[in-house]
């Protein structure tokens, strides 16, 4: 079994609802159980500002699946939420990212783990630290230390 952290984000069509049902769907993935879920956070958009605020959450799961099978399951859930893969940095009904997969470093055409942008994003690191402040991001360091360098304005707990 492997401990994995998933980042959830939504900023369209009642984002809270997408996030809550997506958390339920994560718990229904085969060979996988939910260990903990952070608070819901409201965050200012990173990237283009002409879009609505996001709701962001991080979930900690334990899975017997491999990373690519887990990715398939997450993409199925995104599609069920009407996710259309359109513009980069644009608004989204539901985004599910594998942030970490155990202590593995993975680099292939479908996955880069640890998630390359997570170090710069308080909407990922703050909920992650809420779940596990002692966690080490493989190859990058302790979440608590990484967080101390980040601007945390624009993020509020709901
Ligand atoms: N901004 C915030 N605040 N939260 C997100 O989940 C998010 N996701 C994205 C981009 C467009 C980069 N901006 C975001 O994909």
XYZ file of C-alpha atoms and ligand atoms in Angstrom, residues 8-11 42-48 51-56 83 87-92 95 97 117 121 123-124 154-155, ligand 1:
47
model
C -8.483 19.050 -5.532
C -9.503 22.353 -7.096
C -12.643 23.840 -8.646
C -13.827 27.327 -9.619
C -11.036 29.547 -0.730
C -8.175 30.875 -2.866
C -7.558 33.670 -5.342
C -6.806 32.311 -8.814
C -3.177 31.704 -9.641
C -2.668 32.587 -13.304
C -5.194 34.756 -15.164
C -11.790 33.972 -13.322
C -13.612 33.153 -10.091
C -11.971 32.197 -6.813
C -11.172 28.536 -6.291
C -12.054 26.030 -3.636
C -8.999 23.866 -2.847
C -14.229 18.560 -17.036
C -7.086 26.281 -21.927
C -4.040 26.031 -19.695
C -4.477 28.135 -16.542
C -8.182 28.558 -17.323
C -11.251 27.951 -15.127
C -12.120 24.347 -14.313
C -9.011 19.353 -11.163
C -3.709 16.200 -9.164
C 4.036 23.409 -9.351
C 1.335 27.154 -4.462
C -3.330 26.577 -1.961
C -1.550 23.178 -2.045
C -5.294 35.221 -1.031
C -6.028 32.026 0.853
N -5.567 28.811 -8.718
C -6.057 28.427 -7.524
N -6.188 29.328 -6.555
N -6.413 27.132 -7.272
C -6.300 26.174 -8.223
O -6.640 25.002 -7.965
C -5.779 26.539 -9.486
N -5.618 25.628 -10.485
C -5.089 25.950 -11.656
C -4.642 27.359 -11.990
C -5.367 27.835 -13.225
C -3.148 27.334 -12.210
N -4.917 28.283 -10.922
C -5.419 27.885 -9.703
O -4.929 25.013 -12.565
